[in-house]
């Protein structure tokens, strides 16, 4: 059995108060640590969600860029094929019977085309509506604002000649 003295009782009460104070401070520290932990957890979660959203956006941008790159590569391949074809054609040179079409503006050469269809298609940019073409023999070339003339390669003359030579006119008024 122990006898409790007043001094011992006071010391036990002081120890209990100190223990309660330490428990209160420890609980306060633990609560503050928990609040900081929760704030950090929310911040980390927010950063992760933003990173996920950014990754999703970047993925969409990358998919679009990949699609555009594929289309550009396809276009480049087609242009490369066309360049090879044109180089082969250029190396071959003109053959007898090859034709050119020249767009004439008041009888003066304006643009040279590989075909009559190309000339007619492009001439719309010069204000010539489809179906308004003047046949080569109807009027002198200088009398027509826009006119297409066909030329054929002739090895005998080492160049191109008109497919339809102009009709001979009267010389000096003689018929």
Short mmCIF file of N, CA, C and O in Angstrom, two decimals, residues 22-112:
data_model
loop_
_atom_site.label_atom_id
_atom_site.label_comp_id
_atom_site.label_asym_id
_atom_site.label_seq_id
_atom_site.Cartn_x
_atom_site.Cartn_y
_atom_site.Cartn_z
N UNK A 22 0.75 18.35 -23.27
CA UNK A 22 1.54 17.71 -24.34
C UNK A 22 0.62 16.97 -25.30
O UNK A 22 0.82 17.03 -26.51
N UNK A 23 -0.42 16.31 -24.81
CA UNK A 23 -1.38 15.61 -25.66
C UNK A 23 -2.12 16.59 -26.54
O UNK A 23 -2.36 16.35 -27.72
N UNK A 24 -2.52 17.76 -25.92
CA UNK A 24 -3.21 18.79 -26.70
C UNK A 24 -2.29 19.33 -27.81
O UNK A 24 -2.71 19.50 -28.96
N UNK A 25 -1.02 19.60 -27.49
CA UNK A 25 -0.08 20.11 -28.48
C UNK A 25 0.18 19.06 -29.56
O UNK A 25 0.26 19.37 -30.76
N UNK A 26 0.31 17.82 -29.15
CA UNK A 26 0.55 16.74 -30.11
C UNK A 26 -0.67 16.58 -31.03
O UNK A 26 -0.52 16.42 -32.25
N UNK A 27 -1.88 16.65 -30.45
CA UNK A 27 -3.10 16.56 -31.26
C UNK A 27 -3.18 17.74 -32.21
O UNK A 27 -3.57 17.58 -33.38
N UNK A 28 -2.84 18.94 -31.74
CA UNK A 28 -2.84 20.12 -32.61
C UNK A 28 -1.84 19.97 -33.74
O UNK A 28 -2.12 20.29 -34.91
N UNK A 29 -0.63 19.48 -33.39
CA UNK A 29 0.39 19.24 -34.43
C UNK A 29 -0.06 18.18 -35.42
O UNK A 29 0.15 18.31 -36.64
N UNK A 30 -0.69 17.13 -34.90
CA UNK A 30 -1.19 16.07 -35.78
C UNK A 30 -2.29 16.60 -36.69
O UNK A 30 -2.35 16.29 -37.88
N UNK A 31 -3.18 17.44 -36.12
CA UNK A 31 -4.26 18.03 -36.94
C UNK A 31 -3.67 18.92 -38.03
O UNK A 31 -4.12 18.88 -39.18
N UNK A 32 -2.68 19.74 -37.67
CA UNK A 32 -2.04 20.62 -38.66
C UNK A 32 -1.33 19.79 -39.72
O UNK A 32 -1.41 20.09 -40.92
N UNK A 33 -0.63 18.73 -39.30
CA UNK A 33 0.05 17.84 -40.25
C UNK A 33 -0.97 17.18 -41.17
O UNK A 33 -0.75 17.06 -42.38
N UNK A 34 -2.12 16.77 -40.62
CA UNK A 34 -3.17 16.15 -41.42
C UNK A 34 -3.72 17.15 -42.43
O UNK A 34 -3.92 16.82 -43.60
N UNK A 35 -3.97 18.41 -41.98
CA UNK A 35 -4.47 19.44 -42.90
C UNK A 35 -3.47 19.68 -44.03
O UNK A 35 -3.86 19.81 -45.20
N UNK A 36 -2.19 19.78 -43.71
CA UNK A 36 -1.17 19.98 -44.74
C UNK A 36 -1.14 18.78 -45.70
O UNK A 36 -1.02 18.95 -46.92
N UNK A 37 -1.25 17.59 -45.13
CA UNK A 37 -1.26 16.39 -45.96
C UNK A 37 -2.45 16.41 -46.92
O UNK A 37 -2.31 16.11 -48.12
N UNK A 38 -3.63 16.78 -46.42
CA UNK A 38 -4.83 16.85 -47.27
C UNK A 38 -4.66 17.92 -48.34
O UNK A 38 -5.01 17.70 -49.51
N UNK A 39 -4.10 19.10 -47.97
CA UNK A 39 -3.86 20.15 -48.97
C UNK A 39 -2.91 19.65 -50.05
O UNK A 39 -3.13 19.87 -51.25
N UNK A 40 -1.84 18.98 -49.64
CA UNK A 40 -0.88 18.45 -50.61
C UNK A 40 -1.54 17.38 -51.48
O UNK A 40 -1.29 17.31 -52.69
N UNK A 41 -2.38 16.56 -50.86
CA UNK A 41 -3.08 15.53 -51.62
C UNK A 41 -4.01 16.15 -52.65
O UNK A 41 -4.04 15.73 -53.81
N UNK A 42 -4.78 17.18 -52.25
CA UNK A 42 -5.65 17.88 -53.21
C UNK A 42 -4.83 18.54 -54.31
O UNK A 42 -5.21 18.49 -55.49
N UNK A 43 -3.73 19.17 -53.96
CA UNK A 43 -2.87 19.81 -54.96
C UNK A 43 -2.31 18.76 -55.93
O UNK A 43 -2.29 18.98 -57.15
N UNK A 44 -1.86 17.63 -55.39
CA UNK A 44 -1.32 16.58 -56.25
C UNK A 44 -2.41 16.01 -57.15
O UNK A 44 -2.18 15.75 -58.34
N UNK A 45 -3.60 15.83 -56.60
CA UNK A 45 -4.71 15.32 -57.40
C UNK A 45 -5.06 16.31 -58.51
O UNK A 45 -5.30 15.92 -59.66
N UNK A 46 -5.08 17.61 -58.17
CA UNK A 46 -5.38 18.64 -59.16
C UNK A 46 -4.32 18.64 -60.27
O UNK A 46 -4.66 18.70 -61.46
N UNK A 47 -3.05 18.55 -59.87
CA UNK A 47 -1.98 18.51 -60.88
C UNK A 47 -2.11 17.27 -61.76
O UNK A 47 -1.92 17.34 -62.98
N UNK A 48 -2.45 16.15 -61.15
CA UNK A 48 -2.61 14.91 -61.93
C UNK A 48 -3.77 15.03 -62.91
O UNK A 48 -3.66 14.61 -64.06
N UNK A 49 -4.89 15.63 -62.46
CA UNK A 49 -6.04 15.80 -63.35
C UNK A 49 -5.71 16.75 -64.49
O UNK A 49 -6.08 16.52 -65.64
N UNK A 50 -4.98 17.85 -64.16
CA UNK A 50 -4.59 18.79 -65.22
C UNK A 50 -3.61 18.13 -66.19
O UNK A 50 -3.70 18.32 -67.40
N UNK A 51 -2.69 17.33 -65.65
CA UNK A 51 -1.74 16.62 -66.51
C UNK A 51 -2.47 15.63 -67.41
O UNK A 51 -2.14 15.49 -68.59
N UNK A 52 -3.48 14.96 -66.86
CA UNK A 52 -4.26 14.01 -67.65
C UNK A 52 -5.02 14.74 -68.75
O UNK A 52 -5.06 14.28 -69.90
N UNK A 53 -5.61 15.89 -68.42
CA UNK A 53 -6.33 16.67 -69.43
C UNK A 53 -5.36 17.17 -70.50
O UNK A 53 -5.66 17.13 -71.70
N UNK A 54 -4.20 17.65 -70.07
CA UNK A 54 -3.19 18.13 -71.02
C UNK A 54 -2.72 16.99 -71.91
O UNK A 54 -2.56 17.16 -73.12
N UNK A 55 -2.50 15.83 -71.31
CA UNK A 55 -2.07 14.66 -72.09
C UNK A 55 -3.13 14.29 -73.11
O UNK A 55 -2.82 13.94 -74.26
N UNK A 56 -4.39 14.40 -72.74
CA UNK A 56 -5.48 14.11 -73.66
C UNK A 56 -5.49 15.11 -74.82
O UNK A 56 -5.63 14.73 -75.98
N UNK A 57 -5.31 16.40 -74.49
CA UNK A 57 -5.26 17.44 -75.54
C UNK A 57 -4.07 17.22 -76.45
O UNK A 57 -4.19 17.32 -77.67
N UNK A 58 -2.92 16.93 -75.85
CA UNK A 58 -1.71 16.69 -76.65
C UNK A 58 -1.91 15.47 -77.53
O UNK A 58 -1.49 15.45 -78.69
N UNK A 59 -2.58 14.45 -77.00
CA UNK A 59 -2.86 13.26 -77.80
C UNK A 59 -3.73 13.59 -79.01
O UNK A 59 -3.47 13.11 -80.12
N UNK A 60 -4.74 14.43 -78.80
CA UNK A 60 -5.61 14.83 -79.92
C UNK A 60 -4.82 15.66 -80.94
O UNK A 60 -4.96 15.46 -82.16
N UNK A 61 -3.99 16.57 -80.45
CA UNK A 61 -3.17 17.39 -81.35
C UNK A 61 -2.20 16.52 -82.13
O UNK A 61 -2.00 16.68 -83.33
N UNK A 62 -1.59 15.56 -81.43
CA UNK A 62 -0.65 14.65 -82.08
C UNK A 62 -1.36 13.80 -83.13
O UNK A 62 -0.82 13.58 -84.22
N UNK A 63 -2.55 13.33 -82.83
CA UNK A 63 -3.31 12.53 -83.80
C UNK A 63 -3.61 13.36 -85.05
O UNK A 63 -3.46 12.87 -86.17
N UNK A 64 -4.02 14.63 -84.86
CA UNK A 64 -4.30 15.51 -86.00
C UNK A 64 -3.03 15.78 -86.78
O UNK A 64 -3.03 15.77 -88.02
N UNK A 65 -1.92 16.04 -86.08
CA UNK A 65 -0.65 16.30 -86.75
C UNK A 65 -0.18 15.07 -87.53
O UNK A 65 0.33 15.19 -88.65
N UNK A 66 -0.39 13.90 -86.97
CA UNK A 66 -0.02 12.66 -87.65
C UNK A 66 -0.86 12.49 -88.92
O UNK A 66 -0.35 12.10 -89.97
N UNK A 67 -2.14 12.80 -88.81
CA UNK A 67 -3.03 12.71 -89.97
C UNK A 67 -2.59 13.69 -91.06
O UNK A 67 -2.52 13.33 -92.24
N UNK A 68 -2.27 14.94 -90.66
CA UNK A 68 -1.82 15.94 -91.63
C UNK A 68 -0.48 15.54 -92.24
O UNK A 68 -0.25 15.74 -93.43
N UNK A 69 0.41 14.99 -91.42
CA UNK A 69 1.71 14.54 -91.93
C UNK A 69 1.52 13.43 -92.95
O UNK A 69 2.17 13.42 -94.00
N UNK A 70 0.62 12.49 -92.66
CA UNK A 70 0.35 11.41 -93.59
C UNK A 70 -0.18 11.95 -94.92
O UNK A 70 0.25 11.51 -95.98
N UNK A 71 -1.09 12.90 -94.84
CA UNK A 71 -1.64 13.50 -96.06
C UNK A 71 -0.54 14.24 -96.83
O UNK A 71 -0.46 14.15 -98.06
N UNK A 72 0.32 14.96 -96.11
CA UNK A 72 1.41 15.70 -96.76
C UNK A 72 2.40 14.73 -97.41
O UNK A 72 2.88 14.98 -98.52
N UNK A 73 2.69 13.61 -96.73
CA UNK A 73 3.58 12.62 -97.32
C UNK A 73 2.97 12.00 -98.57
O UNK A 73 3.67 11.78 -99.56
N UNK A 74 1.67 11.75 -98.54
CA UNK A 74 0.98 11.20 -99.71
C UNK A 74 1.04 12.19 -100.86
O UNK A 74 1.33 11.81 -102.00
N UNK A 75 0.79 13.46 -100.55
CA UNK A 75 0.84 14.50 -101.59
C UNK A 75 2.26 14.62 -102.15
O UNK A 75 2.45 14.76 -103.35
N UNK A 76 3.25 14.56 -101.27
CA UNK A 76 4.64 14.63 -101.70
C UNK A 76 4.99 13.45 -102.60
O UNK A 76 5.68 13.61 -103.61
N UNK A 77 4.51 12.26 -102.25
CA UNK A 77 4.75 11.09 -103.08
C UNK A 77 4.14 11.26 -104.46
O UNK A 77 4.78 10.97 -105.48
N UNK A 78 2.90 11.76 -104.50
CA UNK A 78 2.25 11.98 -105.80
C UNK A 78 3.01 13.03 -106.62
O UNK A 78 3.17 12.87 -107.84
N UNK A 79 3.48 14.08 -105.97
CA UNK A 79 4.24 15.10 -106.69
C UNK A 79 5.56 14.53 -107.19
O UNK A 79 6.02 14.86 -108.28
N UNK A 80 6.20 13.67 -106.38
CA UNK A 80 7.44 13.04 -106.79
C UNK A 80 7.22 12.16 -108.02
O UNK A 80 8.02 12.18 -108.96
N UNK A 81 6.11 11.42 -108.03
CA UNK A 81 5.78 10.59 -109.19
C UNK A 81 5.56 11.46 -110.42
O UNK A 81 6.05 11.16 -111.51
N UNK A 82 4.85 12.58 -110.24
CA UNK A 82 4.59 13.48 -111.37
C UNK A 82 5.89 14.11 -111.87
O UNK A 82 6.10 14.25 -113.07
N UNK A 83 6.78 14.46 -110.96
CA UNK A 83 8.07 15.04 -111.36
C UNK A 83 8.87 14.02 -112.17
O UNK A 83 9.46 14.36 -113.19
N UNK A 84 8.89 12.76 -111.71
CA UNK A 84 9.59 11.72 -112.46
C UNK A 84 9.00 11.56 -113.86
O UNK A 84 9.73 11.42 -114.84
N UNK A 85 7.66 11.58 -113.93
CA UNK A 85 7.00 11.43 -115.23
C UNK A 85 7.37 12.60 -116.15
O UNK A 85 7.70 12.40 -117.33
N UNK A 86 7.35 13.81 -115.60
CA UNK A 86 7.69 14.98 -116.41
C UNK A 86 9.16 14.96 -116.85
O UNK A 86 9.48 15.36 -117.97
N UNK A 87 10.04 14.49 -115.95
CA UNK A 87 11.47 14.39 -116.34
C UNK A 87 11.65 13.39 -117.46
O UNK A 87 12.42 13.63 -118.39
N UNK A 88 10.96 12.24 -117.38
CA UNK A 88 11.05 11.25 -118.45
C UNK A 88 10.51 11.82 -119.75
O UNK A 88 11.09 11.62 -120.81
N UNK A 89 9.41 12.55 -119.66
CA UNK A 89 8.81 13.17 -120.85
C UNK A 89 9.76 14.21 -121.44
O UNK A 89 9.94 14.29 -122.66
N UNK A 90 10.40 14.98 -120.57
CA UNK A 90 11.35 16.00 -121.03
C UNK A 90 12.56 15.35 -121.66
O UNK A 90 13.06 15.80 -122.70
N UNK A 91 13.06 14.26 -121.06
CA UNK A 91 14.22 13.56 -121.61
C UNK A 91 13.88 12.93 -122.96
O UNK A 91 14.74 12.86 -123.85
N UNK A 92 12.65 12.47 -123.11
CA UNK A 92 12.21 11.86 -124.36
C UNK A 92 12.19 12.89 -125.48
O UNK A 92 12.54 12.60 -126.61
N UNK A 93 11.81 14.11 -125.16
CA UNK A 93 11.72 15.15 -126.18
C UNK A 93 10.43 15.02 -126.97
O UNK A 93 9.70 14.04 -126.83
N UNK A 94 10.15 15.98 -127.81
CA UNK A 94 8.91 15.91 -128.58
C UNK A 94 9.00 14.83 -129.67
O UNK A 94 10.05 14.60 -130.24
N UNK A 95 7.88 14.20 -129.90
CA UNK A 95 7.79 13.19 -130.97
C UNK A 95 6.86 13.73 -132.05
O UNK A 95 6.03 14.61 -131.79
N UNK A 96 7.02 13.19 -133.24
CA UNK A 96 6.20 13.66 -134.35
C UNK A 96 4.73 13.49 -134.00
O UNK A 96 4.31 12.45 -133.50
N UNK A 97 3.95 14.54 -134.19
CA UNK A 97 2.53 14.51 -133.89
C UNK A 97 2.17 15.06 -132.52
O UNK A 97 1.00 15.26 -132.23
N UNK A 98 3.16 15.29 -131.64
CA UNK A 98 2.86 15.92 -130.35
C UNK A 98 2.29 17.31 -130.60
O UNK A 98 2.68 18.01 -131.54
N UNK A 99 1.35 17.70 -129.76
CA UNK A 99 0.70 18.99 -129.96
C UNK A 99 0.88 19.89 -128.74
O UNK A 99 1.09 19.42 -127.63
N UNK A 100 0.78 21.17 -129.00
CA UNK A 100 0.73 22.21 -127.98
C UNK A 100 -0.43 23.13 -128.33
O UNK A 100 -0.79 23.25 -129.49
N UNK A 101 -0.97 23.76 -127.33
CA UNK A 101 -2.01 24.75 -127.57
C UNK A 101 -1.52 26.07 -127.00
O UNK A 101 -1.07 26.12 -125.86
N UNK A 102 -1.60 27.11 -127.81
CA UNK A 102 -1.14 28.43 -127.38
C UNK A 102 -2.36 29.33 -127.24
O UNK A 102 -3.16 29.45 -128.16
N UNK A 103 -2.48 29.95 -126.08
CA UNK A 103 -3.54 30.93 -125.86
C UNK A 103 -3.04 32.25 -126.42
O UNK A 103 -1.98 32.75 -126.02
N UNK A 104 -3.78 32.77 -127.40
CA UNK A 104 -3.38 34.02 -128.07
C UNK A 104 -4.26 35.16 -127.55
O UNK A 104 -5.46 34.99 -127.37
N UNK A 105 -3.63 36.30 -127.33
CA UNK A 105 -4.35 37.50 -126.92
C UNK A 105 -4.12 38.54 -128.00
O UNK A 105 -3.01 39.05 -128.18
N UNK A 106 -5.17 38.83 -128.77
CA UNK A 106 -5.10 39.72 -129.93
C UNK A 106 -3.95 39.31 -130.85
O UNK A 106 -3.16 40.12 -131.31
N UNK A 107 -3.83 38.00 -131.10
CA UNK A 107 -2.85 37.48 -132.05
C UNK A 107 -1.46 37.26 -131.47
O UNK A 107 -0.61 36.70 -132.15
N UNK A 108 -1.22 37.68 -130.25
CA UNK A 108 0.10 37.51 -129.64
C UNK A 108 0.06 36.32 -128.68
O UNK A 108 -0.90 36.18 -127.92
N UNK A 109 1.10 35.48 -128.68
CA UNK A 109 1.11 34.34 -127.75
C UNK A 109 1.06 34.83 -126.30
O UNK A 109 1.76 35.77 -125.93
N UNK A 110 0.21 34.19 -125.51
CA UNK A 110 0.06 34.57 -124.10
C UNK A 110 0.56 33.44 -123.19
O UNK A 110 1.40 33.65 -122.34
N UNK A 111 0.04 32.21 -123.39
CA UNK A 111 0.40 31.08 -122.54
C UNK A 111 0.39 29.81 -123.39
O UNK A 111 -0.43 29.67 -124.28
N UNK A 112 1.31 28.89 -123.08
CA UNK A 112 1.41 27.62 -123.80
C UNK A 112 0.89 26.51 -122.88
O UNK A 112 1.25 26.47 -121.71
#
